[in-house]
Each structure stands twice: as C-alpha cells, then as structure tokens.
PDB file of C-alpha atoms in Angstrom:
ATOM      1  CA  UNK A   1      57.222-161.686 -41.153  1.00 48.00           C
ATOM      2  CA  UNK A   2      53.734-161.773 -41.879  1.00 53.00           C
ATOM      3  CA  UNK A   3      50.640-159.413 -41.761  1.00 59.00           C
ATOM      4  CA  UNK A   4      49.402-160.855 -39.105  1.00 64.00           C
ATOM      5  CA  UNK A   5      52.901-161.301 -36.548  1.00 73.00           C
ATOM      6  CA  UNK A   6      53.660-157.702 -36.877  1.00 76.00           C
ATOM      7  CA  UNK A   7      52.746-155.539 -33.865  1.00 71.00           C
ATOM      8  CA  UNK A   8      50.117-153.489 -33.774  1.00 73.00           C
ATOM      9  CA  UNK A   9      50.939-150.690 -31.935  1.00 75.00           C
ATOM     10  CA  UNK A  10      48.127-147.801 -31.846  1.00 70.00           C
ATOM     11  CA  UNK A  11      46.125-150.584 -30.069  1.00 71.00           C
ATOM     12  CA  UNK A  12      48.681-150.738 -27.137  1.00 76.00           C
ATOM     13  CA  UNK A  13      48.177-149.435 -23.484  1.00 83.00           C
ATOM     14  CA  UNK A  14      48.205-145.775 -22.880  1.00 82.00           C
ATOM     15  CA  UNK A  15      49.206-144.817 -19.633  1.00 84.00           C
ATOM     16  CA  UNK A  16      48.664-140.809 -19.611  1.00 89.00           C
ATOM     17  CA  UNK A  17      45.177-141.187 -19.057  1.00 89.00           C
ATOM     18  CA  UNK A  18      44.307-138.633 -21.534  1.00 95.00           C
ATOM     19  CA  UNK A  19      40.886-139.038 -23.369  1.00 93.00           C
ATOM     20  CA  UNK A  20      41.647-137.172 -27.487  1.00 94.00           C
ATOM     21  CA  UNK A  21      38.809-135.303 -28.432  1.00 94.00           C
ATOM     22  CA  UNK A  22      38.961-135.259 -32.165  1.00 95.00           C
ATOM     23  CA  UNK A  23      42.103-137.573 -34.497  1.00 96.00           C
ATOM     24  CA  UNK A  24      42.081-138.842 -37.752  1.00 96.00           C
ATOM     25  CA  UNK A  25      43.154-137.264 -41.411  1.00 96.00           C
ATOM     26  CA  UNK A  26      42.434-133.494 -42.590  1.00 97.00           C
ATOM     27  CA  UNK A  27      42.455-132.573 -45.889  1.00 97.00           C
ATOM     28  CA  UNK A  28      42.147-135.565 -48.167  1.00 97.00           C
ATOM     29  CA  UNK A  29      40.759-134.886 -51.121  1.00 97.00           C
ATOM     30  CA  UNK A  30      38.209-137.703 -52.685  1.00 97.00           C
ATOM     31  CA  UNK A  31      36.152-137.752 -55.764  1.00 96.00           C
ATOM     32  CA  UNK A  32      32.659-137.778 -54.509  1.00 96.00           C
ATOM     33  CA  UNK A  33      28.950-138.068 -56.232  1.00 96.00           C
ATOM     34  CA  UNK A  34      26.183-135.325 -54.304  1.00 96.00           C
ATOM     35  CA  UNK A  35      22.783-136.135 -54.908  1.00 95.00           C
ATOM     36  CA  UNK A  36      20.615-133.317 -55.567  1.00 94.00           C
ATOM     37  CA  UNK A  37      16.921-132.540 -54.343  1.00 92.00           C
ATOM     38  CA  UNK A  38      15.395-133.864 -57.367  1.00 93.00           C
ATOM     39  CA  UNK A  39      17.699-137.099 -57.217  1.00 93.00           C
ATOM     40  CA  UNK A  40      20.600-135.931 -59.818  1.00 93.00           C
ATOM     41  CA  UNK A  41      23.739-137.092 -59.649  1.00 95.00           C
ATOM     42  CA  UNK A  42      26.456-134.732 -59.708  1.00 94.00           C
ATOM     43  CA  UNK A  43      30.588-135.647 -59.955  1.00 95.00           C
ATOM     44  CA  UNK A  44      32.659-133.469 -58.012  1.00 96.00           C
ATOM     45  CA  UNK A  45      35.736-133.412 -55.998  1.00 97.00           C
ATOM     46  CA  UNK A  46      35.261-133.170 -52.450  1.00 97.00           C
ATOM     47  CA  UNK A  47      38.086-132.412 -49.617  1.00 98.00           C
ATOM     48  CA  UNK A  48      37.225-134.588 -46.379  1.00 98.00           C
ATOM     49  CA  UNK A  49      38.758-134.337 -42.482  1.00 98.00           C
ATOM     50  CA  UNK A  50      37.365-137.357 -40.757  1.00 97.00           C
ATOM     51  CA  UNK A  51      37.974-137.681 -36.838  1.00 97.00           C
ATOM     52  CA  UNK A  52      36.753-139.908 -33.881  1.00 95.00           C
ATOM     53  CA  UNK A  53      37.671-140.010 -30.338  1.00 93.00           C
ATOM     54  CA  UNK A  54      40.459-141.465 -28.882  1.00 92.00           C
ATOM     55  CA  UNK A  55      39.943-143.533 -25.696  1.00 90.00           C
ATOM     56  CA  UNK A  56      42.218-142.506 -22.585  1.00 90.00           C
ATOM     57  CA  UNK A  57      43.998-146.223 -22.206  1.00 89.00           C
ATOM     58  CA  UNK A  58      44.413-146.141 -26.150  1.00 87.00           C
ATOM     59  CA  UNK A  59      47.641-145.113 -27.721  1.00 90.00           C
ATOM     60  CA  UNK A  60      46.765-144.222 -32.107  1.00 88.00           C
ATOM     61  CA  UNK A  61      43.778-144.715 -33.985  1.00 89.00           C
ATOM     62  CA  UNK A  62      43.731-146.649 -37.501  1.00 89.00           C
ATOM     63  CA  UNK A  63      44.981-143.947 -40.001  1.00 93.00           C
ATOM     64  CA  UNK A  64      44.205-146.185 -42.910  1.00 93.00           C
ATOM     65  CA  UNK A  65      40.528-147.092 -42.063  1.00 94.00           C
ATOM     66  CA  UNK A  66      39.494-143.538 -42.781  1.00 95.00           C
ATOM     67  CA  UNK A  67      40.776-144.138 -46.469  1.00 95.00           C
ATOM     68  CA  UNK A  68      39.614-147.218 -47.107  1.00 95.00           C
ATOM     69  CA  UNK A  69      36.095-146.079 -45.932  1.00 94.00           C
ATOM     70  CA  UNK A  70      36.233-143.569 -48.875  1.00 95.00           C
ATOM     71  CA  UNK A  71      37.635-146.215 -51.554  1.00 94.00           C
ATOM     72  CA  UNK A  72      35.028-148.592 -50.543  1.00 90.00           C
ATOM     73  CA  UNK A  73      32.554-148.403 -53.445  1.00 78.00           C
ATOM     74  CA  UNK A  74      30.918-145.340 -55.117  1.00 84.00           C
ATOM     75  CA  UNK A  75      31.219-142.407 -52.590  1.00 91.00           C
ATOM     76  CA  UNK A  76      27.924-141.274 -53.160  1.00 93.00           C
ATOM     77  CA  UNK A  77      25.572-139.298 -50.702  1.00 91.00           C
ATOM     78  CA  UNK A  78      22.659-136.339 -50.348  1.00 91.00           C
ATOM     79  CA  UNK A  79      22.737-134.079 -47.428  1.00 87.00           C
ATOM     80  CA  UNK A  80      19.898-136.172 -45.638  1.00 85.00           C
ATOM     81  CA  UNK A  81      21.632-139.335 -45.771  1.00 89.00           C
ATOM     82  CA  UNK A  82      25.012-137.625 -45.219  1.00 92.00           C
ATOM     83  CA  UNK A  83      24.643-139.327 -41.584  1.00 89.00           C
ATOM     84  CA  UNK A  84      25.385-143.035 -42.848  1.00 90.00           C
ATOM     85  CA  UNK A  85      29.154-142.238 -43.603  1.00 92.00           C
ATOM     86  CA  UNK A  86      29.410-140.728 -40.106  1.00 93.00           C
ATOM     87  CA  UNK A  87      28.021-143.634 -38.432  1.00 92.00           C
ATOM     88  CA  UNK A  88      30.185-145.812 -41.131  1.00 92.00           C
ATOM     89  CA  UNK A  89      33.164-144.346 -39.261  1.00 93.00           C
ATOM     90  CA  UNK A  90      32.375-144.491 -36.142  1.00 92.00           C
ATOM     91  CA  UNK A  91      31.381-148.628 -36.672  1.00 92.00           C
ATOM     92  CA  UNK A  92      34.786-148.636 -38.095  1.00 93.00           C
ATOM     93  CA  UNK A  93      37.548-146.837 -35.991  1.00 92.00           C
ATOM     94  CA  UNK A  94      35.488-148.153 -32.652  1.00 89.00           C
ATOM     95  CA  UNK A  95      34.673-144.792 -31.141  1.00 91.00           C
ATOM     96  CA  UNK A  96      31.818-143.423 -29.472  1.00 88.00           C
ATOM     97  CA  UNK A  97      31.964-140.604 -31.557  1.00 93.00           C
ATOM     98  CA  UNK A  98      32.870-139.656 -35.354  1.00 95.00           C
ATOM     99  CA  UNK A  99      33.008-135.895 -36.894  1.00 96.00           C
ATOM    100  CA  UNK A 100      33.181-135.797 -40.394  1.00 97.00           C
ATOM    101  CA  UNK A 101      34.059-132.165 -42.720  1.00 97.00           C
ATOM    102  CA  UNK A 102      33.289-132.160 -46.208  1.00 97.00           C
ATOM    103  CA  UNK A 103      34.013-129.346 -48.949  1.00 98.00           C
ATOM    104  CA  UNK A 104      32.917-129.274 -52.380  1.00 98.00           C
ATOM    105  CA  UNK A 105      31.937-127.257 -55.066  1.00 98.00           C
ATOM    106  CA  UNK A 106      28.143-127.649 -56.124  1.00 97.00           C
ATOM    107  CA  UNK A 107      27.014-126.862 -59.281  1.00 96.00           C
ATOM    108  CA  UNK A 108      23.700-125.838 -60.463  1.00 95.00           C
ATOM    109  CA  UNK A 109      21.933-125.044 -64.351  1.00 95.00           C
ATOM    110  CA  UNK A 110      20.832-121.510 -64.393  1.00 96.00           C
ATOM    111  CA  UNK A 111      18.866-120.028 -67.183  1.00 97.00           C
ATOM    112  CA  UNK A 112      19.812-116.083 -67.741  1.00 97.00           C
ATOM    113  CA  UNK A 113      16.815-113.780 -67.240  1.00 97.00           C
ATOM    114  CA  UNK A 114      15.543-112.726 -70.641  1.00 97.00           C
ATOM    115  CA  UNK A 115      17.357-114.935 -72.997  1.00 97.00           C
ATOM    116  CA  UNK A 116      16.861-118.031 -71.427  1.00 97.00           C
ATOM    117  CA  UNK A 117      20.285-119.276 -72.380  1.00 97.00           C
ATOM    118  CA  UNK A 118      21.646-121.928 -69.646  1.00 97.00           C
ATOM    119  CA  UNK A 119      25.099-121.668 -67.912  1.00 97.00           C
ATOM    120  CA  UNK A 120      26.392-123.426 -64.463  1.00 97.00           C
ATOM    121  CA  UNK A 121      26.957-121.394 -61.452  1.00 97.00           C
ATOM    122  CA  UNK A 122      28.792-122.916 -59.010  1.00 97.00           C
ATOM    123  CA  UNK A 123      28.487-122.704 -55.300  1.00 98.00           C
ATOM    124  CA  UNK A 124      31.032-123.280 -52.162  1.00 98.00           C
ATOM    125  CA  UNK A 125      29.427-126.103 -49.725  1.00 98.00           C
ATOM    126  CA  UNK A 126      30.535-127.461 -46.390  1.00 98.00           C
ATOM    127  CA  UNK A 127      28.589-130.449 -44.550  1.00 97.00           C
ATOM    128  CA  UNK A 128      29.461-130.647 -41.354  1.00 96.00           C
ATOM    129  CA  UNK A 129      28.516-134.443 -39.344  1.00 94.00           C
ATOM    130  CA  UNK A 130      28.695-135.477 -35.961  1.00 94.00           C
ATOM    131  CA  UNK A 131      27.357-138.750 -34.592  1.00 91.00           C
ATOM    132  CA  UNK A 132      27.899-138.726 -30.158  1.00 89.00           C
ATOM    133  CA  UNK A 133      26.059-141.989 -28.706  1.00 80.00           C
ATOM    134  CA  UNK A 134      23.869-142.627 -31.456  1.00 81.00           C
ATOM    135  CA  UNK A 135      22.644-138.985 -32.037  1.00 87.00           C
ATOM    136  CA  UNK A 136      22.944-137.855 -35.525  1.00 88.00           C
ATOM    137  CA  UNK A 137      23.856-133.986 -36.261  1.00 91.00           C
ATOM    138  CA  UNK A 138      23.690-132.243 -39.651  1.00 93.00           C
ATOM    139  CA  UNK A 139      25.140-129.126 -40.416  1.00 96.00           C
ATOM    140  CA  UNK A 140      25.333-127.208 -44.046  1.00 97.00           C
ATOM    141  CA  UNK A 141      27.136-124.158 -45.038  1.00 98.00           C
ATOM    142  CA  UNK A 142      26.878-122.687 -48.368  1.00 98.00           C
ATOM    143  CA  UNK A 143      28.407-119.431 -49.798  1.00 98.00           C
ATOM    144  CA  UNK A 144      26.031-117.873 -52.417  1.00 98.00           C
ATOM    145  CA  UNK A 145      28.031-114.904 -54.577  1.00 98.00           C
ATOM    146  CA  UNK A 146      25.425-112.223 -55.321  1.00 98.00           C
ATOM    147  CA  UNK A 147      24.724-108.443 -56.006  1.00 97.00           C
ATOM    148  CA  UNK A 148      24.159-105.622 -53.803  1.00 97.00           C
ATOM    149  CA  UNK A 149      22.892-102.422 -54.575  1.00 97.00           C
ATOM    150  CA  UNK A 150      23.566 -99.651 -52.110  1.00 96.00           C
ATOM    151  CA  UNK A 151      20.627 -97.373 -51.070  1.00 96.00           C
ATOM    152  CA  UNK A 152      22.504 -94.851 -49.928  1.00 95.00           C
ATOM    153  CA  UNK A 153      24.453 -94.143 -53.284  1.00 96.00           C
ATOM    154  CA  UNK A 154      21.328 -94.624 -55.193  1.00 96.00           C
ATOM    155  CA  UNK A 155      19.324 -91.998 -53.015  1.00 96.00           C
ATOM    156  CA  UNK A 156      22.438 -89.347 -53.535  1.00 96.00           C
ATOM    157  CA  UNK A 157      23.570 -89.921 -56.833  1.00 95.00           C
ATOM    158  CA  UNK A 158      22.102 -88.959 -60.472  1.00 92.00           C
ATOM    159  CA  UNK A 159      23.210 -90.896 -62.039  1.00 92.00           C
ATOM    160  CA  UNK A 160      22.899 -94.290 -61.090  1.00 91.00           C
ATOM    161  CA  UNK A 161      24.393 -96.266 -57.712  1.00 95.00           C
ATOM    162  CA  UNK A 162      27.305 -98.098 -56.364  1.00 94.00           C
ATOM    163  CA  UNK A 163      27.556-101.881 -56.661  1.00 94.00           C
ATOM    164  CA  UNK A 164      29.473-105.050 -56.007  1.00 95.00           C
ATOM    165  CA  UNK A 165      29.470-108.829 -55.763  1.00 96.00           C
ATOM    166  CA  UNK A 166      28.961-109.794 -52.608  1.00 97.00           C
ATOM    167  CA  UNK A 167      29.252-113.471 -50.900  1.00 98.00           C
ATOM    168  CA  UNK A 168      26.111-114.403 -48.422  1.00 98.00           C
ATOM    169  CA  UNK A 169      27.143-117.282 -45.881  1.00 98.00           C
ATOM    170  CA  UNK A 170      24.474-119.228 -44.338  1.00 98.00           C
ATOM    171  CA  UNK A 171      25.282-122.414 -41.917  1.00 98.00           C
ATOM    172  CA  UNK A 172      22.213-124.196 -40.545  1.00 98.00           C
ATOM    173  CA  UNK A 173      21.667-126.895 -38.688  1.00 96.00           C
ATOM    174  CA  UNK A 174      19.251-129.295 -39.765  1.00 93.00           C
ATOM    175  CA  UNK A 175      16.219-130.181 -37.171  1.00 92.00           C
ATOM    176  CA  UNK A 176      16.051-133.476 -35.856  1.00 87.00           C
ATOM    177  CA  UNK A 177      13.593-135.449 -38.246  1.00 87.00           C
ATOM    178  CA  UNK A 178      13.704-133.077 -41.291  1.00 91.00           C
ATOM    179  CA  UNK A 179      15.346-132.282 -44.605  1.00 91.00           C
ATOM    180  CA  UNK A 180      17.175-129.668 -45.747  1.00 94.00           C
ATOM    181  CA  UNK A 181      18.641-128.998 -48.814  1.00 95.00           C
ATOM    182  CA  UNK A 182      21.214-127.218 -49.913  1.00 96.00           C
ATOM    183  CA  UNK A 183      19.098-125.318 -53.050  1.00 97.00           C
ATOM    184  CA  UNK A 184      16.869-124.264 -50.088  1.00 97.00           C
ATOM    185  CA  UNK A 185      19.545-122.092 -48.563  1.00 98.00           C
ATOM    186  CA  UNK A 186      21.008-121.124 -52.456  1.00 98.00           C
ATOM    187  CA  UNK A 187      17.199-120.104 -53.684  1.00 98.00           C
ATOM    188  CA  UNK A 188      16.963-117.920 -50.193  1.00 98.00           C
ATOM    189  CA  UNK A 189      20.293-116.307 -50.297  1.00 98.00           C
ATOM    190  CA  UNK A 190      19.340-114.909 -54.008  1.00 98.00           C
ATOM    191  CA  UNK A 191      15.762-113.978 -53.301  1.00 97.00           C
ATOM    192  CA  UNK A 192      17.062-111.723 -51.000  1.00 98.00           C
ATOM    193  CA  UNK A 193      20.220-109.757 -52.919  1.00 98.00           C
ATOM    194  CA  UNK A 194      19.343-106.930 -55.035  1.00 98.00           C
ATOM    195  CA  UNK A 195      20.039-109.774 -57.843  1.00 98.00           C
ATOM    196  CA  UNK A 196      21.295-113.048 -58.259  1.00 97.00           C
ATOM    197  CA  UNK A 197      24.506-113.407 -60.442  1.00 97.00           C
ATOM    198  CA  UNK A 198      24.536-115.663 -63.648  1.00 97.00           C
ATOM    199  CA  UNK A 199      27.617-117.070 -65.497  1.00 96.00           C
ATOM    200  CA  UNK A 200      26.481-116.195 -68.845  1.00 97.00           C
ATOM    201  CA  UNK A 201      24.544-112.604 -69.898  1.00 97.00           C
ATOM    202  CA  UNK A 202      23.304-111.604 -73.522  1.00 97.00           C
ATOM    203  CA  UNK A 203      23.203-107.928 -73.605  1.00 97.00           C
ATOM    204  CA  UNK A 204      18.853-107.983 -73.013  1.00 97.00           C
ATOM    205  CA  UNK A 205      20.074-109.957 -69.753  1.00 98.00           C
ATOM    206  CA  UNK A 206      22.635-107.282 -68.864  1.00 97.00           C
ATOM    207  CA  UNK A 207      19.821-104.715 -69.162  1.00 97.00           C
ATOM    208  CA  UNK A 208      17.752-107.037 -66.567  1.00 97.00           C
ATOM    209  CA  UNK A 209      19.970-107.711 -64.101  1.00 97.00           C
ATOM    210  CA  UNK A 210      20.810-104.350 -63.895  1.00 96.00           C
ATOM    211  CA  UNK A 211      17.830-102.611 -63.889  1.00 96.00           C
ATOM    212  CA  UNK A 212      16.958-105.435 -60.813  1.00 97.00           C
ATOM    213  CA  UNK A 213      19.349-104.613 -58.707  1.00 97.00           C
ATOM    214  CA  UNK A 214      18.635-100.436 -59.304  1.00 97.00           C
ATOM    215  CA  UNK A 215      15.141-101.389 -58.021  1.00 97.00           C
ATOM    216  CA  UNK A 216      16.092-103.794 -55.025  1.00 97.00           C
ATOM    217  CA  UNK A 217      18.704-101.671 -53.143  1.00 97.00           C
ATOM    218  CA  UNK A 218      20.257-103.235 -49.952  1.00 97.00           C
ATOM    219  CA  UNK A 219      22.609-102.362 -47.460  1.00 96.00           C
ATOM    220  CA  UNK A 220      24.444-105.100 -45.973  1.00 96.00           C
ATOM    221  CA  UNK A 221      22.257-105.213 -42.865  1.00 98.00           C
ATOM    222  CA  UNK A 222      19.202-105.534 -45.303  1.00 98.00           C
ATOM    223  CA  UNK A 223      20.520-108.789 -46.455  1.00 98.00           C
ATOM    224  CA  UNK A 224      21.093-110.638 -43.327  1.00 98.00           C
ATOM    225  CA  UNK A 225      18.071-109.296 -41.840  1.00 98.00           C
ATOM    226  CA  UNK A 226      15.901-110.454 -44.845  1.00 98.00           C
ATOM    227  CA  UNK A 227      17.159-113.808 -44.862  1.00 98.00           C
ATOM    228  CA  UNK A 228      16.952-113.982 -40.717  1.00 98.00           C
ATOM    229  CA  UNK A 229      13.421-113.353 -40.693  1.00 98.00           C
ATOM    230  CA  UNK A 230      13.125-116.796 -42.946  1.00 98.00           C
ATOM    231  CA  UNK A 231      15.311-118.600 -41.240  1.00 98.00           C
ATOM    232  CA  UNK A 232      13.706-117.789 -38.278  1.00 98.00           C
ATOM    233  CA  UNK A 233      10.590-119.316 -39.585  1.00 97.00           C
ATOM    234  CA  UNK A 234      12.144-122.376 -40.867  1.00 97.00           C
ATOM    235  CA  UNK A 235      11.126-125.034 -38.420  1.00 96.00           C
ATOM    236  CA  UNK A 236      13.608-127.438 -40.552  1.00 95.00           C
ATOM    237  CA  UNK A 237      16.633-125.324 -39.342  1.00 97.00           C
ATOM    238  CA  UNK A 238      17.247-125.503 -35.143  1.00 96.00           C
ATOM    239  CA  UNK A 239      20.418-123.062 -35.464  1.00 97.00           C
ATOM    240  CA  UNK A 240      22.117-120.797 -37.848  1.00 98.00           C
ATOM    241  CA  UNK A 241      24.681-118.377 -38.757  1.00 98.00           C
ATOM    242  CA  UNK A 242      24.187-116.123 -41.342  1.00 98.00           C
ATOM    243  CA  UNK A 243      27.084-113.932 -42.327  1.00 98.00           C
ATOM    244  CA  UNK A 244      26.927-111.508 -45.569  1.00 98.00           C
ATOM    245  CA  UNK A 245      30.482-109.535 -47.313  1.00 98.00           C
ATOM    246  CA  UNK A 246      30.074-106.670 -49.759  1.00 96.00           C
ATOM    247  CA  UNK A 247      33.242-106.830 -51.605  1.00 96.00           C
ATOM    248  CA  UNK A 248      32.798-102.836 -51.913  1.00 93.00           C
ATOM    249  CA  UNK A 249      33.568-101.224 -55.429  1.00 93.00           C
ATOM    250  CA  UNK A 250      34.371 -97.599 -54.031  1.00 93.00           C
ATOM    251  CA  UNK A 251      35.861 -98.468 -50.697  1.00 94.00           C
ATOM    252  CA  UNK A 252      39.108-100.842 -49.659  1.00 95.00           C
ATOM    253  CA  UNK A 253      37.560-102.365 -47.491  1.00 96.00           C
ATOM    254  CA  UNK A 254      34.197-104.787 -47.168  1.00 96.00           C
ATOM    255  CA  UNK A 255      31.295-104.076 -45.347  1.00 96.00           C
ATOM    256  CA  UNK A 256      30.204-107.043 -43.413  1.00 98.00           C
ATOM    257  CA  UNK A 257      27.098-108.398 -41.009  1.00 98.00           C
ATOM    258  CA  UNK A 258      26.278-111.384 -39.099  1.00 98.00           C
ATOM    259  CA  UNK A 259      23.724-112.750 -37.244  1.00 98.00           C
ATOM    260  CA  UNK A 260      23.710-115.954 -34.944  1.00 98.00           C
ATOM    261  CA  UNK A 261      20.605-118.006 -33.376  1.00 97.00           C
ATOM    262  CA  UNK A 262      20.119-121.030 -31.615  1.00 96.00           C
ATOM    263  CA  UNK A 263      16.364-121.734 -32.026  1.00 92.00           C
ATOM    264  CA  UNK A 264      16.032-124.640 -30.042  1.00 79.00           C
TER     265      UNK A 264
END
C-alpha cells in the first residue's frame, strides 16, 4: 500500500471536545549553531521540547514535523531571531500557537586577570519562545557560576573570610521591539559577584582574584539586589526573575535569594 492510501489518523475527528494546551516532543537533542552579539558562530549541542496546540475536533498532531523542522538545513539562530523557528512551527503543525524550549551550553573566551592567558568558560542557557496569534515572546535564562565573599566572616575573622562558588540565575523577558543578548545578562551577573570565575589561573591571577573578592564582600541578598536595581533600569527587559545560590563552604546547606518583577 502506498504513502499516500494509508490512513492518516491524528487528522481524524475528535469527539471529546477537549482543546490540548501544549503537545509535541521533549527532550530531543539537536546539534545547533548560536550566533553571538558580535556575529560568531558557535557549534553546540542543544536539547529542544517543541509544542503547539491541539484543536478540540483534532485527534494527534504530526510527531515527525517537529524533527524534520530541525533537519531542515543548518539549525542556526541568535536570540533576536530565535522567533523565526517558532513561527516555522507553528506554519508547520497548523496551530495557532507554538512554544519552543531550548538548552545549551554557551561558551565564551575569557582572558585571566593579570596574565592575560585565554581559557573558555562555559555558561548554562535556556531560550524560551512562544508565538499566540502572531505575537512573538522571547524569554532567556542564563546561569552565571561566580564568587561570593561573605561580609559577615570577613568583618569577624583575622584572618581572612569564608567563600564559595555560587550560581546567579537571571530569566528576562525581552521587550517588544528590542534586543537582548545573552553576554548582557553574563557581563551583569559578574559585575556584581565579589569576582567572576575563570577556567584557567597563573598563580599572579590567583593572587587577583582573591584579593577581589576580599575587597567586594556580598551576602546573598547583595547580589540579587545589585543586579535588580539594573534590571530594573533595563527598558530592553519587560519581566524578570533573578534567583542567586551560595553553594556555602562552612555550612550544608545553600543560602539562597530571589526576586521577581513584571515591569510592564
């Protein structure tokens, strides 16, 4: 029997009269090219979960359109254009709507302090599309690992003070006829820490990124307060969520903030 005899069953009547909010594939993982802010291309794997809606008097969606919208050509994309995949979707399953999740690591040159000597930190990223009757919505998340310093320790201690790593979380949604990119929310994130971290230290760097953080102390409400009173001047971010962890080196436990604001 051929292709085009066989039934085709997810387009058949429905009769529970029950609209789906969200179906398609989770998790798929995809090789994927990010364009930077200065126009580089960078390789990297990304992990997708691509969903429409599902019409009441519809019984299945097209599983296999989602793939082949991936394997169609280079999959290659910035966050400000991230919008023309969405809309690709929704074109192509039919829907009114289309949501699309995207994961990836994003890596970035970093020269160390003193020595100048370049590694590649790399950063957790999430883009988050929707596209609802022809409205376009961009979200990013980012987790930035940094260090923290705490004030307390340093104001109590001889010595020297407590530290850790600690992971700063921003998600922000992009305003309606600007551009965000992801380095914005990276560059912010480490401003902000008592010091940024670096995948490769000579000993002179050591010295520096030490004595930084000794002379930027923060407690974890310093850090999400900093970085809120930016974000709250932003006018190319209409909502965020700003979350920081101390992974803390004299406790079991983390110390943790958040702050939440829909600007408009």
């Amino acid at each position: 029997m051929s292709a085009t005899h066989l039934p085709d069953t997810q387009n058949s009547v429905d009769t529970r009269q029950i609209i789906i909010d969200k179906v398609g594939i989770k998790d798929i993982t995809h090789p994927i090219t990010y364009i930077d802010c200065d126009g580089n291309k960078m390789p990297t794997i990304g992990i997708f979960t691509m969903t429409v809606s599902l019409p009441e008097h519809v019984k299945g969606t097209h599983m296999s359109r989602f793939i082949e919208i991936l394997n169609e050509g280079p999959c290659e994309f910035s966050a400000h254009n991230f919008d023309r995949i969405i809309n690709k979707v929704r074109e192509r399953l039919k829907s009114d709507t289309a949501h699309i999740t995207l994961n990836f690591p994003f890596f970035r040159k970093k020269k160390a302090p003193s020595s100048g000597v370049e590694s590649i930190m790399d950063y957790q990223v999430t883009l988050y599309g929707t596209l609802n009757k022809g409205e376009a919505q961009v979200m990013m998340k980012v987790v930035v690992p940094v260090t923290s310093l705490c004030p307390c320790s340093k104001s109590i201690s001889k010595y020297g003070a407590h530290n850790q790593r600690s992971h700063i979380t921003i998600k922000a949604k992009v305003a309606k006829g600007k551009t965000l990119h992801i380095e914005d929310l990276i560059d912010l994130a480490e401003r902000k820490a008592s010091c940024e971290l670096y995948a490769i230290l000579k000993r002179d760097d050591e010295k520096v990124v030490t004595e930084r953080a000794y002379d930027n102390p923060a407690f974890v409400e310093d850090l999400v307060r900093d970085i809120a009173v930016d974000l709250n001047a932003d006018d190319k971010i209409s909502y965020y969520r700003l979350e920081s962890e101390n992974f803390e080196s004299i406790h079991n436990h983390s110390a943790y903030a958040l702050i939440e604001n829909q600007k408009c």
